[in-house]
C-alpha atoms as a PDB file:
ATOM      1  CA  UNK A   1     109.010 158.520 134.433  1.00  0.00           C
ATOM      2  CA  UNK A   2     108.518 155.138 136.359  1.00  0.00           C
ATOM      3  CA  UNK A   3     105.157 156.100 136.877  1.00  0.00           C
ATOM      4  CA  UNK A   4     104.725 156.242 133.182  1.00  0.00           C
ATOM      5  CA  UNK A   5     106.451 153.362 132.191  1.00  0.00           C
ATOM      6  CA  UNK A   6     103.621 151.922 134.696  1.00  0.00           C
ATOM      7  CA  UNK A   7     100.832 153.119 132.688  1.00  0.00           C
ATOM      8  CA  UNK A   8     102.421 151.572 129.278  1.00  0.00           C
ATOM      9  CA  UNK A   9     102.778 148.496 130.638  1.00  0.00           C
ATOM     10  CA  UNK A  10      99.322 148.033 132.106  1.00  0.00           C
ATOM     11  CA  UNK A  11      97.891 149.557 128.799  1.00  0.00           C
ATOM     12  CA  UNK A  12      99.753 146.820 126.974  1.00  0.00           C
ATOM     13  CA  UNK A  13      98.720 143.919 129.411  1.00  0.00           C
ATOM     14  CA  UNK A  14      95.245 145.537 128.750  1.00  0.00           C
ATOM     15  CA  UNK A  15      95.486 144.871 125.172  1.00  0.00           C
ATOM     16  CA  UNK A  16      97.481 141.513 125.139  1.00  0.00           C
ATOM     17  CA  UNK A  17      94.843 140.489 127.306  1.00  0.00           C
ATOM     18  CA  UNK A  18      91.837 141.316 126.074  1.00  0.00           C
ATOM     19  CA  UNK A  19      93.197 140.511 122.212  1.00  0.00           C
ATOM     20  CA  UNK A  20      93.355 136.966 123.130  1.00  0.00           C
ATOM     21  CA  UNK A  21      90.279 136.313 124.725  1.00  0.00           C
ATOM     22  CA  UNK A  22      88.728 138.333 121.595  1.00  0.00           C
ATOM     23  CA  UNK A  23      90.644 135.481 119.635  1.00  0.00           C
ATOM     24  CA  UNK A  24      89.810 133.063 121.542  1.00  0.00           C
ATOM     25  CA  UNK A  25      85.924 134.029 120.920  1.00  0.00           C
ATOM     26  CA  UNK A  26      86.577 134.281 117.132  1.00  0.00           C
ATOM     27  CA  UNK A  27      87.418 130.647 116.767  1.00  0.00           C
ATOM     28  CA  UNK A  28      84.088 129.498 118.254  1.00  0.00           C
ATOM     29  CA  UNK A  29      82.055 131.635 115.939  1.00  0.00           C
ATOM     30  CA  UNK A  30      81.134 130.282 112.551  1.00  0.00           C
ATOM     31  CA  UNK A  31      82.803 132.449 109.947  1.00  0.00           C
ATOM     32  CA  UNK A  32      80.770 133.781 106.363  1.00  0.00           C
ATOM     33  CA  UNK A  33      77.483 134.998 105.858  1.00  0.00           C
ATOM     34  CA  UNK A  34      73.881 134.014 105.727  1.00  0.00           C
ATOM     35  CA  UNK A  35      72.724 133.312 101.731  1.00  0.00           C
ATOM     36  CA  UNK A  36      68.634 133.636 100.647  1.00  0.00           C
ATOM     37  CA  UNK A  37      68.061 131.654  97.576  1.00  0.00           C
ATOM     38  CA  UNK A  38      64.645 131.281  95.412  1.00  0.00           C
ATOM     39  CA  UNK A  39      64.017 128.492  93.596  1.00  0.00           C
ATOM     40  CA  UNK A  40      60.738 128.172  91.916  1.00  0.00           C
ATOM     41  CA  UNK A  41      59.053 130.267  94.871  1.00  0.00           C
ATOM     42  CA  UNK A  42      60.847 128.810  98.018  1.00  0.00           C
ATOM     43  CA  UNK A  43      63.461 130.139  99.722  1.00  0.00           C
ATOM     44  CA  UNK A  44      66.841 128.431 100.848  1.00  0.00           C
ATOM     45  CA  UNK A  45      69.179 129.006 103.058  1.00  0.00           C
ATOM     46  CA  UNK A  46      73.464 128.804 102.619  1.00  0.00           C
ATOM     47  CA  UNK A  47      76.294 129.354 104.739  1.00  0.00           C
ATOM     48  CA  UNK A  48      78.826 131.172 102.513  1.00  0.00           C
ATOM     49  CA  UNK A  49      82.030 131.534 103.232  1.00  0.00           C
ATOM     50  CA  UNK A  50      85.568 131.078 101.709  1.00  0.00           C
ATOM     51  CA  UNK A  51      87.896 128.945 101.776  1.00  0.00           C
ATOM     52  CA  UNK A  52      91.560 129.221  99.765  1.00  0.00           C
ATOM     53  CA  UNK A  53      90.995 130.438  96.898  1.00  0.00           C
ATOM     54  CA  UNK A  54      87.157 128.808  96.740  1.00  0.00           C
ATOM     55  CA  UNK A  55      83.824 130.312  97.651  1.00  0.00           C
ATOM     56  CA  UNK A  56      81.611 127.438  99.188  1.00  0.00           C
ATOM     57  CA  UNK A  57      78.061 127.263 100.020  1.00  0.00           C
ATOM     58  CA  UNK A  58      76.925 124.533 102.713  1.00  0.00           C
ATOM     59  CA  UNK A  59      73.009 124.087 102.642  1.00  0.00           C
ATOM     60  CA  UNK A  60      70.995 125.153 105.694  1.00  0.00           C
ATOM     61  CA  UNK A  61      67.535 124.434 105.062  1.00  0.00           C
ATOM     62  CA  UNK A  62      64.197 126.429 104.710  1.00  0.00           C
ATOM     63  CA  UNK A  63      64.028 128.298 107.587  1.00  0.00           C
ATOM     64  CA  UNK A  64      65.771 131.088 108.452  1.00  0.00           C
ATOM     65  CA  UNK A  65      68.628 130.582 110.775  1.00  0.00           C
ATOM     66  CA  UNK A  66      68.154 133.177 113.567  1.00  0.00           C
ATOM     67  CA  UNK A  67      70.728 131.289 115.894  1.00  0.00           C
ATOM     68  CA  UNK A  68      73.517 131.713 113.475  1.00  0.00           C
ATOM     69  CA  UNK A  69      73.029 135.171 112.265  1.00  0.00           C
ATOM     70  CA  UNK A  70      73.399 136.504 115.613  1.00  0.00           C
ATOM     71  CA  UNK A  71      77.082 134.295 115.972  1.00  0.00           C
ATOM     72  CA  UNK A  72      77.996 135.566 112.631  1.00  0.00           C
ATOM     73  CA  UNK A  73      76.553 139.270 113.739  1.00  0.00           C
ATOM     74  CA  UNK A  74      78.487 138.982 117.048  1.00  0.00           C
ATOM     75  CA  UNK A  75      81.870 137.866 115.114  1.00  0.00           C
ATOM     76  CA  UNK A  76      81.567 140.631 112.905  1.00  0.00           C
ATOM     77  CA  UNK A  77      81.395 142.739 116.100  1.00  0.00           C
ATOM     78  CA  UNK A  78      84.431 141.197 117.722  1.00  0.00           C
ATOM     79  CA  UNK A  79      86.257 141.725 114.629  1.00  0.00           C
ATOM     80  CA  UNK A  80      85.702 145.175 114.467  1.00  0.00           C
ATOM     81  CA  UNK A  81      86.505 145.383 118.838  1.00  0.00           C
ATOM     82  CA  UNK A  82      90.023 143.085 117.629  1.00  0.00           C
ATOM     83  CA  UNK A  83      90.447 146.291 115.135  1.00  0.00           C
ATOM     84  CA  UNK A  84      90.356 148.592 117.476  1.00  0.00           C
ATOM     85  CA  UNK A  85      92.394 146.471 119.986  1.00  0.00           C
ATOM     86  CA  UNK A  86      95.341 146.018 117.911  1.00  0.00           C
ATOM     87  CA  UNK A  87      95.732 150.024 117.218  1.00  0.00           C
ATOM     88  CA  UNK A  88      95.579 150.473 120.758  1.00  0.00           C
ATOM     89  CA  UNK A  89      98.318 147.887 121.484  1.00  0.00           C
ATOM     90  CA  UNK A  90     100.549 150.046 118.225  1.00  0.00           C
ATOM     91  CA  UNK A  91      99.835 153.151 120.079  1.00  0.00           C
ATOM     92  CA  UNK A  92     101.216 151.849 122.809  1.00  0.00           C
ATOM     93  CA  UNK A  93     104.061 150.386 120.912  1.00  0.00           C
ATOM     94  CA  UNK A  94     104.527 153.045 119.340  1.00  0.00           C
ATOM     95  CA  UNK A  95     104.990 155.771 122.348  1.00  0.00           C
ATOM     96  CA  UNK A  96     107.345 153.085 124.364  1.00  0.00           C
ATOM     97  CA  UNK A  97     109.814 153.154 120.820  1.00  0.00           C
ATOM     98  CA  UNK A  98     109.968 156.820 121.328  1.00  0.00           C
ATOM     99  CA  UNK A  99     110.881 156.352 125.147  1.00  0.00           C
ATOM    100  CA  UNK A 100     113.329 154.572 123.747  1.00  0.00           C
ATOM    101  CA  UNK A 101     115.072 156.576 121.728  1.00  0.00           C
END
């Protein structure tokens, strides 16, 4: 049983771990999406994104901004890796209640 108790405890490190640098990663990636707009024939760019209650667009320019779709692409990546990291850290939650009980 020790041995097990090992393996839940390093699984849970694991995922402690590894959910905090994920957050940590989050908060230096710009959040919201990339926004084409014609007008009269051109094309602008927006950041969208939300905030409270509000849905704001920020102005980006003309030309397409490849640097920030690939943060916002890579955020929406980590997001879905944090996903999967916090139902492995109830998993393991989950199986040290029933040792437990």
């Amino acid at each position: 049983m020790d041995v097990l108790k090992g393996v839940l405890l390093e699984g849970k490190k694991h995922y402690s771990d590894l959910k905090k640098r994920i957050a940590k990663d989050l908060k230096s990636l710009p959040a919201g999406s990339i926004k084409e707009r014609r007008i009269s024939g051109a094309v602008y760019y927006y950041l969208q994104k939300r905030v409270g209650d509000k849905v704001v667009h920020k102005y980006l320019g003309k030309e397409k901004p490849l640097a920030l779709l690939r943060q916002i692409s890579q955020r929406r990546s980590l997001k879905g890796e944090l996903k999967k990291v916090n139902e492995g850290l109830r998993m393991v939650r989950r199986v040290e209640g029933r040792r437990r009980a």
